[in-house]
Coordinates of C-alpha atoms and ligand atoms in Angstrom, one line a residue:
X1 CA -15.9 22.7 15.8
X2 CA -13.1 23.7 18.2
X3 CA -10.9 21.0 19.7
X4 CA -10.4 20.4 23.5
X5 CA -7.2 19.1 24.8
X6 CA -7.0 15.7 26.6
X7 CA -7.4 16.0 30.3
X8 CA -5.3 13.4 32.1
X9 CA -3.2 14.4 35.0
X10 CA 0.5 13.5 35.5
X11 CA -0.4 10.3 37.3
X12 CA -2.3 9.2 34.2
X13 CA -5.7 9.3 35.9
X14 CA -8.6 11.3 34.7
X15 CA -10.1 13.9 37.0
X16 CA -13.9 14.2 37.3
X17 CA -15.4 16.1 34.4
X18 CA -15.4 19.8 35.0
X19 CA -18.9 21.4 34.9
X20 CA -20.2 21.6 31.3
X21 CA -17.9 19.0 30.0
X22 CA -18.3 15.3 29.2
X23 CA -15.7 12.6 29.2
X24 CA -14.9 10.7 26.0
X25 CA -13.9 7.1 26.9
X26 CA -13.3 5.9 23.4
X27 CA -9.5 5.7 23.8
X28 CA -7.0 5.9 26.7
X29 CA -6.6 9.6 26.3
X30 CA -10.0 10.1 28.0
X31 CA -10.6 13.7 26.8
X32 CA -13.0 16.1 28.6
X33 CA -14.9 17.9 25.9
X34 CA -16.9 21.1 26.4
X35 CA -20.3 21.5 24.6
X36 CA -19.8 22.3 20.9
X37 CA -16.2 21.2 20.9
X38 CA -14.4 18.1 19.8
X39 CA -11.8 15.9 21.5
X40 CA -8.0 15.7 20.7
X41 CA -8.5 13.4 17.8
X42 CA -11.4 15.4 16.2
X43 CA -13.3 12.1 15.9
X44 CA -15.6 12.7 18.9
X45 CA -17.5 15.8 20.0
X46 CA -19.8 17.1 22.7
X47 CA -23.1 17.7 20.9
X48 CA -25.6 19.1 23.4
X49 CA -24.0 17.1 26.2
X50 CA -24.0 13.8 24.2
X51 CA -20.7 12.2 23.1
X52 CA -21.0 12.0 19.4
X53 CA -18.9 10.4 16.7
X54 CA -18.3 13.2 14.3
X55 CA -17.9 11.4 11.0
X56 CA -20.8 9.5 9.4
X57 CA -21.1 5.8 9.6
X58 CA -20.3 4.5 6.1
X59 CA -22.6 1.9 4.5
X60 CA -21.6 0.2 1.3
X61 CA -24.1 -0.7 -1.3
X62 CA -23.5 -3.3 -4.0
X63 CA -22.3 -1.5 -7.1
X64 CA -24.4 -3.6 -9.4
X65 CA -27.0 -0.9 -9.8
X66 CA -24.5 1.9 -9.7
X67 CA -21.5 0.9 -11.7
X68 CA -19.6 3.6 -9.9
X69 CA -16.4 3.4 -7.8
X70 CA -16.5 4.2 -4.1
X71 CA -16.6 8.0 -3.7
X72 CA -15.3 10.1 -0.9
X73 CA -17.4 10.9 2.1
X74 CA -20.4 13.1 1.2
X75 CA -20.4 16.6 2.5
X76 CA -22.4 18.2 5.3
X77 CA -26.0 17.6 4.9
X78 CA -25.6 14.4 2.8
X79 CA -26.6 12.1 5.6
X80 CA -28.9 9.1 5.8
X81 CA -31.3 9.2 2.9
X82 CA -34.3 8.0 4.9
X83 CA -34.4 4.4 3.8
X84 CA -35.8 2.6 6.7
X85 CA -35.1 -1.0 5.7
X86 CA -31.6 -1.5 4.4
X87 CA -31.5 -4.4 2.0
X88 CA -29.1 -7.3 2.5
X89 CA -27.1 -5.8 -0.3
X90 CA -25.9 -3.2 2.2
X91 CA -22.8 -3.7 4.3
X92 CA -22.0 -1.7 7.4
X93 CA -18.4 -0.7 7.5
X94 CA -16.5 0.3 10.6
X95 CA -15.8 3.8 9.1
X96 CA -17.4 6.2 11.5
X97 CA -18.6 3.4 13.7
X98 CA -16.5 4.5 16.7
X99 CA -14.3 2.7 19.1
X100 CA -14.9 0.9 22.4
X101 CA -12.4 1.2 25.2
X102 CA -11.4 -0.7 27.1
X103 CA -11.9 -3.6 24.7
X104 CA -13.9 -6.0 26.9
X105 CA -17.0 -4.0 26.0
X106 CA -18.8 -5.2 22.8
X107 CA -17.8 -3.5 19.5
X108 CA -19.8 -0.4 18.6
X109 CA -22.0 -2.3 16.0
X110 CA -22.7 -6.0 15.9
X111 CA -25.2 -6.3 13.0
X112 CA -27.2 -9.2 11.8
X113 CA -28.5 -9.7 8.3
X114 CA -29.7 -12.5 6.1
X115 CA -27.7 -13.7 3.1
X116 CA -29.3 -16.4 0.9
X117 CA -31.5 -17.4 3.9
X118 CA -28.5 -17.7 6.2
X119 CA -28.2 -15.5 9.3
X120 CA -25.0 -13.6 9.2
X121 CA -23.4 -11.1 11.6
X122 CA -20.9 -8.4 11.0
X123 CA -18.9 -7.0 14.0
X124 CA -17.5 -3.5 13.2
X125 CA -15.2 -1.3 15.1
X126 CA -12.6 1.4 14.5
X127 CA -9.6 -0.4 15.9
X128 CA -6.9 1.6 17.6
X129 CA -3.6 0.3 16.3
X130 CA -0.4 1.0 18.1
X131 CA 1.2 -1.8 16.2
X132 CA 0.8 -0.7 12.6
X133 CA 2.7 0.7 9.7
X134 CA 2.8 1.2 6.0
X135 CA 4.6 -0.7 3.3
X136 CA 5.2 1.6 0.4
X137 CA 6.1 0.3 -3.0
X138 CA 7.7 3.0 -5.2
X139 CA 7.8 2.1 -8.9
X140 CA 11.2 3.4 -9.9
X141 CA 14.7 2.3 -10.8
X142 CA 16.1 5.4 -9.1
X143 CA 18.2 4.8 -6.0
X144 CA 16.3 6.2 -3.1
X145 CA 19.0 5.5 -0.5
X146 CA 20.8 2.5 0.9
X147 CA 18.8 -0.4 2.3
X148 CA 18.2 0.2 6.0
X149 CA 18.7 4.0 5.5
X150 CA 16.3 6.0 7.7
X151 CA 13.3 7.6 6.2
X152 CA 12.4 10.9 7.8
X153 CA 9.3 13.0 8.0
X154 CA 9.5 16.5 9.5
X155 CA 13.1 15.7 10.4
X156 CA 12.1 12.7 12.5
X157 CA 12.9 9.0 11.7
X158 CA 9.6 7.2 10.8
X159 CA 10.9 4.1 8.9
X160 CA 13.6 2.8 6.6
X161 CA 14.4 1.7 3.1
X162 CA 13.9 -2.0 2.8
X163 CA 14.6 -4.7 0.2
X164 CA 14.0 -3.5 -3.3
X165 CA 11.6 -5.5 -5.5
X166 CA 11.3 -6.1 -9.2
X167 CA 11.3 -2.6 -10.7
X168 CA 10.2 -1.0 -7.4
X169 CA 11.9 0.4 -4.3
X170 CA 10.3 -0.4 -1.0
X171 CA 9.8 1.6 2.2
X172 CA 8.8 0.2 5.6
X173 CA 7.3 3.0 7.6
X174 CA 5.8 3.3 11.0
X175 CA 5.7 0.4 13.4
X176 CA 5.5 0.4 17.2
X177 CA 9.1 1.4 17.7
X178 CA 8.7 4.7 15.8
X179 CA 5.2 5.3 17.3
X180 CA 6.1 4.6 20.9
X181 CA 9.8 3.9 21.3
X182 CA 11.4 7.2 20.4
X183 CA 10.8 10.8 21.4
X184 CA 7.3 12.3 21.6
X185 CA 8.0 14.2 18.4
X186 CA 9.1 11.0 16.6
X187 CA 5.8 9.3 17.6
X188 CA 3.8 12.3 16.6
X189 CA 5.5 12.7 13.2
X190 CA 5.2 9.0 12.5
X191 CA 1.5 9.0 13.3
X192 CA 1.0 12.1 11.1
X193 CA 2.8 10.6 8.2
X194 CA 1.0 7.2 8.4
X195 CA -2.4 8.9 8.7
X196 CA -1.8 11.1 5.6
X197 CA -0.5 8.1 3.6
X198 CA -3.4 5.9 4.6
X199 CA -5.8 8.6 3.7
X200 CA -4.2 8.8 0.2
X201 CA -2.6 12.2 0.7
X202 CA 0.8 13.2 -0.5
X203 CA 3.6 13.1 2.0
X204 CA 7.2 14.4 1.5
X205 CA 9.8 12.1 2.9
X206 CA 13.6 12.4 3.1
X207 CA 15.9 9.4 3.0
X208 CA 19.3 9.6 4.8
X209 CA 22.1 9.6 2.2
X210 CA 19.4 9.5 -0.4
X211 CA 16.6 11.4 -2.0
X212 CA 13.7 13.5 -1.1
X213 CA 10.5 11.8 -2.3
X214 CA 6.8 12.6 -2.4
X215 CA 4.7 9.5 -1.9
X216 CA 1.0 9.4 -2.5
X217 CA -1.0 6.2 -2.9
X218 CA -2.1 5.7 -6.5
X219 CA 0.0 8.6 -7.8
X220 CA 3.4 8.8 -9.5
X221 CA 6.4 9.3 -7.1
X222 CA 8.2 12.6 -7.2
X223 CA 11.9 12.0 -6.6
X224 CA 14.1 15.0 -6.0
X225 CA 11.4 17.1 -7.6
X226 CA 11.2 14.9 -10.8
X227 CA 8.0 13.1 -11.5
X228 CA 8.7 9.4 -12.3
X229 CA 6.6 8.4 -15.3
X230 CA 7.6 4.9 -16.2
X231 CA 8.2 1.7 -14.3
X232 CA 11.0 -0.3 -16.0
X233 CA 10.1 -3.0 -18.5
X234 CA 12.3 -5.5 -16.6
X235 CA 15.9 -5.9 -15.6
X236 CA 18.5 -5.4 -18.3
X237 CA 18.7 -9.1 -19.0
X238 CA 15.0 -9.5 -19.3
X239 CA 14.8 -6.5 -21.7
X240 CA 17.4 -8.2 -23.9
X241 CA 15.3 -11.4 -23.9
X242 CA 12.1 -9.4 -24.7
X243 CA 13.4 -7.2 -27.5
X244 CA 16.3 -9.3 -29.0
X245 CA 14.4 -10.1 -32.1
X246 CA 13.5 -6.5 -32.8
X247 CA 17.1 -5.4 -32.4
X248 CA 19.3 -8.0 -34.0
X249 CA 18.4 -7.0 -37.6
X250 CA 18.9 -3.3 -37.0
X251 CA 21.9 -3.0 -34.8
X252 CA 25.0 -5.1 -34.1
X253 CA 25.1 -4.8 -30.4
X254 CA 22.8 -3.7 -27.6
X255 CA 23.5 -2.9 -24.0
X256 CA 20.6 -2.5 -21.6
X257 CA 21.9 -0.5 -18.7
X258 CA 20.5 -1.5 -15.3
X259 CA 21.8 -1.0 -11.8
X260 CA 21.1 -4.6 -11.0
X261 CA 21.6 -6.8 -14.1
X262 CA 22.9 -5.1 -17.3
X263 CA 22.3 -7.1 -20.4
X264 CA 24.5 -7.5 -23.5
X265 CA 22.8 -8.8 -26.6
X266 CA 25.7 -10.6 -28.4
X267 CA 26.7 -12.5 -25.2
X268 CA 23.2 -13.2 -23.9
X269 CA 21.5 -16.5 -24.5
X270 CA 18.8 -14.6 -26.6
X271 CA 21.6 -13.3 -28.9
X272 CA 23.2 -16.7 -29.1
X273 CA 20.0 -18.3 -30.3
X274 CA 19.6 -15.6 -32.9
X275 CA 23.2 -16.1 -34.1
X276 CA 24.2 -12.6 -33.2
X277 CA 28.0 -12.6 -33.8
X278 CA 30.4 -11.4 -31.1
X279 CA 31.3 -7.7 -31.2
X280 CA 34.3 -7.5 -29.0
X281 CA 32.4 -5.4 -26.5
X282 CA 33.8 -5.4 -22.9
X283 CA 31.9 -4.2 -19.9
X284 CA 33.0 -3.1 -16.5
X285 CA 31.3 -4.7 -13.5
X286 CA 31.0 -8.4 -12.5
X287 CA 30.0 -10.9 -15.1
X288 CA 27.4 -13.2 -13.7
X289 CA 26.4 -15.4 -16.6
X290 CA 26.9 -14.8 -20.3
X291 CA 25.4 -11.4 -21.3
X292 CA 24.5 -10.5 -17.7
X293 CA 26.6 -8.1 -15.6
X294 CA 26.2 -7.0 -12.0
X295 CA 27.4 -3.7 -10.6
X296 CA 28.5 -1.9 -13.8
X297 CA 28.2 1.3 -11.8
X298 CA 27.0 2.7 -8.5
X299 CA 23.3 3.2 -7.8
X300 CA 21.9 6.6 -8.5
X301 CA 19.3 8.5 -10.5
X302 CA 21.0 8.2 -13.9
X303 CA 20.8 5.6 -16.6
X304 CA 18.8 2.5 -15.4
X305 CA 19.0 3.4 -11.7
X306 CA 22.8 3.8 -11.9
X307 CA 24.8 7.0 -11.2
X308 CA 26.0 7.3 -14.7
X309 CA 25.1 10.1 -17.1
X310 CA 27.5 9.0 -19.9
X311 CA 26.8 5.3 -20.8
X312 CA 30.3 4.8 -22.3
X313 CA 31.8 5.0 -18.8
X314 CA 30.6 1.4 -18.3
X315 CA 32.5 0.1 -21.3
X316 CA 36.1 -1.1 -21.5
X317 CA 37.9 -0.7 -24.9
X318 CA 36.6 -3.1 -27.5
X319 CA 38.6 -6.3 -28.1
X320 CA 40.6 -5.4 -31.3
X321 CA 40.8 -9.1 -32.2
X322 CA 37.1 -9.3 -32.6
X323 CA 35.7 -5.7 -33.0
X324 CA 35.3 -4.1 -36.5
X325 CA 35.0 -0.5 -37.5
X326 CA 31.5 0.4 -38.4
X327 CA 30.0 -1.9 -35.7
X328 CA 26.8 -0.3 -34.5
X329 CA 25.8 -0.1 -30.8
X330 CA 22.6 0.8 -29.0
X331 CA 22.8 1.7 -25.3
X332 CA 19.4 2.0 -23.6
X333 CA 18.1 2.1 -20.1
X334 CA 15.5 -0.2 -18.7
X335 CA 12.7 2.3 -19.2
X336 CA 13.9 3.6 -22.5
X337 CA 14.2 7.1 -20.9
X338 CA 17.9 7.1 -21.8
X339 CA 19.1 5.9 -25.2
X340 CA 22.1 6.6 -27.4
X341 CA 23.4 5.1 -30.7
X342 CA 27.1 4.7 -31.6
X343 CA 29.2 3.5 -34.5
X344 CA 32.8 2.3 -33.9
X345 CA 35.4 4.4 -35.7
X346 CA 38.6 3.2 -37.2
X347 CA 40.2 3.2 -33.8
X348 CA 37.3 1.1 -32.5
X349 CA 36.0 3.9 -30.4
X350 CA 32.2 4.4 -30.1
X351 CA 31.1 7.6 -31.7
X352 CA 27.6 8.9 -31.0
X353 CA 25.6 9.1 -34.2
X354 CA 22.0 10.0 -35.0
X355 CA 19.8 7.0 -34.3
X356 CA 18.2 5.2 -37.3
X357 CA 14.4 5.2 -37.4
X358 CA 14.2 1.4 -36.9
X359 CA 16.3 1.6 -33.7
X360 CA 14.4 4.6 -32.5
X361 CA 11.2 2.6 -32.9
X362 CA 12.7 -0.2 -30.8
X363 CA 13.4 2.3 -28.0
X364 CA 9.8 3.5 -28.3
X365 CA 8.7 -0.1 -27.9
X366 CA 10.7 -0.4 -24.7
X367 CA 8.9 2.7 -23.4
X368 CA 5.6 1.5 -24.6
X369 CA 6.0 -1.7 -22.5
X370 CA 6.7 0.2 -19.3
X371 CA 3.7 0.5 -17.0
X372 CA 3.0 3.9 -15.3
X373 CA 5.1 4.4 -12.2
X374 CA 2.9 4.5 -9.1
X375 CA 3.2 4.6 -5.4
X376 CA 1.3 1.8 -3.6
X377 CA 0.6 2.1 0.0
X378 CA -0.4 -0.9 2.1
X379 CA -1.6 -0.4 5.7
X380 CA -0.4 -3.3 7.9
X381 CA -2.0 -3.6 11.4
X382 CA -2.1 -6.2 14.1
X383 CA -5.6 -7.0 15.4
X384 CA -4.2 -9.9 17.4
X385 CA -4.4 -8.2 20.8
X386 CA -7.2 -6.8 22.8
X387 CA -9.2 -5.5 19.9
X388 CA -10.6 -9.0 19.5
X389 CA -12.2 -8.8 22.9
X390 CA -14.8 -6.4 21.5
X391 CA -15.9 -9.2 19.3
X392 CA -15.9 -12.1 21.7
X393 CA -15.3 -12.9 25.3
X394 CA -12.9 -15.6 24.2
X395 CA -10.7 -13.8 21.8
X396 CA -8.5 -16.7 20.6
X397 CA -11.6 -18.3 19.1
X398 CA -11.9 -15.3 16.8
X399 CA -8.3 -15.7 15.6
X400 CA -9.0 -19.4 15.0
X401 CA -12.2 -18.6 13.2
X402 CA -10.3 -16.3 10.9
X403 CA -7.6 -18.8 10.2
X404 CA -10.3 -21.5 9.5
X405 CA -11.8 -19.1 7.0
X406 CA -15.1 -19.1 8.9
X407 CA -14.8 -15.4 9.7
X408 CA -14.0 -12.9 6.9
X409 CA -12.0 -9.8 7.7
X410 CA -12.5 -6.6 5.8
X411 CA -11.3 -3.0 6.3
X412 CA -13.8 -0.4 5.3
X413 CA -15.4 -3.2 3.2
X414 CA -12.1 -3.8 1.3
X415 CA -10.5 -7.2 1.0
X416 CA -7.5 -7.7 3.2
X417 CA -4.7 -10.1 3.3
X418 CA -4.3 -11.9 6.7
X419 CA -0.9 -13.1 7.4
X420 CA -0.4 -16.8 8.3
X421 CA 0.8 -17.6 11.8
X422 CA -0.4 -16.2 15.1
X423 CA -2.7 -13.2 15.6
X424 CA -4.7 -11.3 13.0
X425 CA -2.1 -9.3 11.2
X426 CA -3.6 -7.9 8.0
X427 CA -2.6 -5.7 5.1
X428 CA -4.9 -3.7 2.9
X429 CA -4.4 -1.5 -0.1
X430 CA -5.5 2.0 1.1
X431 CA -6.8 2.9 -2.4
X432 CA -9.5 0.3 -2.0
X433 CA -11.0 2.1 1.0
X434 CA -13.3 5.2 0.8
X435 CA -11.4 8.5 1.4
X436 CA -10.6 9.5 4.9
X437 CA -11.3 6.1 6.3
X438 CA -8.4 6.3 8.8
X439 CA -8.1 8.4 11.9
X440 CA -5.7 8.7 14.8
X441 CA -5.6 9.1 18.5
X442 CA -2.8 11.1 20.2
X443 CA -1.5 8.1 22.2
X444 CA -0.2 8.0 19.3
X445 CA -1.8 5.3 17.3
X446 CA -3.7 5.0 14.0
X447 CA -7.4 4.3 13.9
X448 CA -8.4 1.9 11.1
X449 CA -11.8 0.4 10.3
X450 CA -12.1 -3.4 10.7
X451 CA -15.0 -5.7 10.2
X452 CA -15.5 -9.3 11.0
X453 CA -18.3 -11.1 9.1
X454 CA -19.4 -14.7 9.9
X455 CA -22.6 -16.7 10.3
X456 CA -24.6 -15.9 13.4
X457 CA -24.3 -19.5 14.4
X458 CA -20.5 -19.3 14.2
X459 CA -20.6 -16.0 16.1
X460 CA -22.5 -17.6 18.9
X461 CA -20.1 -20.6 18.9
X462 CA -17.1 -18.4 19.4
X463 CA -18.6 -16.7 22.4
X464 CA -19.9 -13.5 20.7
X465 CA -21.9 -10.8 22.4
X466 CA -25.3 -12.2 21.4
X467 CA -27.2 -9.6 23.5
X468 CA -25.6 -6.8 21.5
X469 CA -26.6 -8.2 18.0
X470 CA -29.0 -5.8 16.2
X471 CA -30.6 -6.2 12.8
X472 CA -29.2 -4.2 9.9
X473 CA -32.5 -2.5 9.5
X474 CA -32.1 -0.9 13.0
X475 CA -29.2 1.2 11.6
X476 CA -31.8 3.3 9.9
X477 CA -32.1 5.0 13.3
X478 CA -28.4 6.0 13.2
X479 CA -28.7 9.7 12.2
X480 CA -25.2 10.2 10.9
X481 CA -24.7 7.8 8.0
X482 CA -23.9 7.8 4.4
X483 CA -24.3 5.2 1.7
X484 CA -21.5 4.7 -0.8
X485 CA -21.6 2.4 -3.8
X486 CA -19.0 -0.4 -3.3
X487 CA -16.1 -0.2 -5.7
X488 CA -16.3 -2.1 -9.0
X489 CA -14.1 -5.1 -8.8
X490 CA -14.2 -5.2 -5.0
X491 CA -15.3 -8.6 -3.6
X492 CA -18.6 -8.1 -1.9
X493 CA -18.1 -9.0 1.8
X494 CA -21.2 -11.2 1.8
X495 CA -20.3 -13.0 -1.4
X496 CA -21.2 -16.7 -1.1
X497 CA -17.7 -17.8 -2.1
X498 CA -16.3 -16.4 1.1
X499 CA -18.6 -18.6 3.1
X500 CA -18.9 -21.7 1.0
X501 CA -19.8 -24.1 3.8
X502 CA -22.2 -21.9 5.6
X503 CA -24.1 -20.8 2.5
X504 CA -24.2 -24.3 1.2
X505 CA -26.1 -25.2 4.4
X506 CA -23.2 -27.0 5.8
X507 CA -22.0 -25.6 9.1
X508 CA -18.3 -24.9 9.4
X509 CA -16.2 -26.8 11.9
X510 CA -14.2 -25.2 14.7
Ligands
SF4_601 S1 -8.5 11.4 21.6 FE1 -10.4 11.1 20.6 S2 -11.1 9.0 21.1 FE2 -9.5 9.6 22.5 S3 -10.6 10.3 24.3 FE3 -10.1 12.1 23.0 S4 -11.9 12.4 21.7 FE4 -12.1 10.4 22.6

């Protein structure tokens, strides 16, 4: 289907539809769409003069019978299977549901069903999120760039490096300032990158004064062209604690090189408890507590996330009053990717020597304890604004209902985390949604599925659009729909534990 451009004049008002075109009113762009063509976002089309949501409405079915994970959208022709009476084990997601604009109109689908004899309602809409972004967790020790460094896509700034976590580097991408506060191109590039990331596609990003990185949800990061395989076992100090027993009988000294906390066996509490004698080793950097050193080198893509390629550069000369020729030394990174074995010569200089089998086995054990390095992508969006008006005429009641755990929020059927405090700001792991669940509009903003499920009684009490409630069985008449099995391990949105008061026959309080 060919795409029509939006048709808004410079004053921001929409002219009357030209002959043969219809106007899409699902977002502020208000496209005029000719027959057989789609609007600027490719989500809506003119099909024989009728404004039609192009993608199918996605229904989830309990995976009990299937045992399958959620699969991508079915292809052309794989539409509604003819079942006329969807069972309560079906859940209507907002994927493909469409958007209402402006928001004072009821959401596209407000669907009732019975769960354990209790009338429930699910309000679904594809929310348009100008306030949204992505938090990306990159399992790697490698230095991606300084904290606060800009992250670019297509040359445009779309986010920044933020505080690193345990064994992972973190990126904060998108947000209203990049979407709306910069140039048009910055907003467009931000939207494009967010959309691809949320739809689990690979995106190449460049960090100012840092690396180039390919990020894809659920896949290993590729940093400067190198696939990251392992997430570190822990910091250098933790690694000493974990493997001290396996080391102390086979080697006199161990240094676990780490950009954050480098560990030294003989000085570490673990070594002390195992009676590992001092070796006279001296490290560069800042000693924090015994056997734990900060800043032994600069951050980089070398050993343990430092910039070093030769581990001996972090050592000062051994203390001649303590050190003895023949002392053995293992230096290893926090992933076990780098390791070298040394023996002190007569001048107390470490000389690299073939690694004994027992020591090699200990390095393999470090590697074995590393988890696969992955990129995790969490969409974060704020539904605290006008989107709530599609659910109720009194939007603050919806917010309160969510906070009171009377209303459950899901995104494409997936569990979300709702932040405490004001509004409905939620996060969801994009790998838990069916493929291509996200869309965009060229305002620019992301379109994300969001569902609110509660008892019908609670919906009435919060001022819901009761006249728009329709039974789940009526969705059989929706021509474009697909049923997907809910993912194994995903909490079923109607699960009784989400509505303990209601399904126990005890009405919730507001
Ligand atoms: S961008 Fe999409 S949703 Fe917005 S008016 Fe155009 S076709 Fe409709």
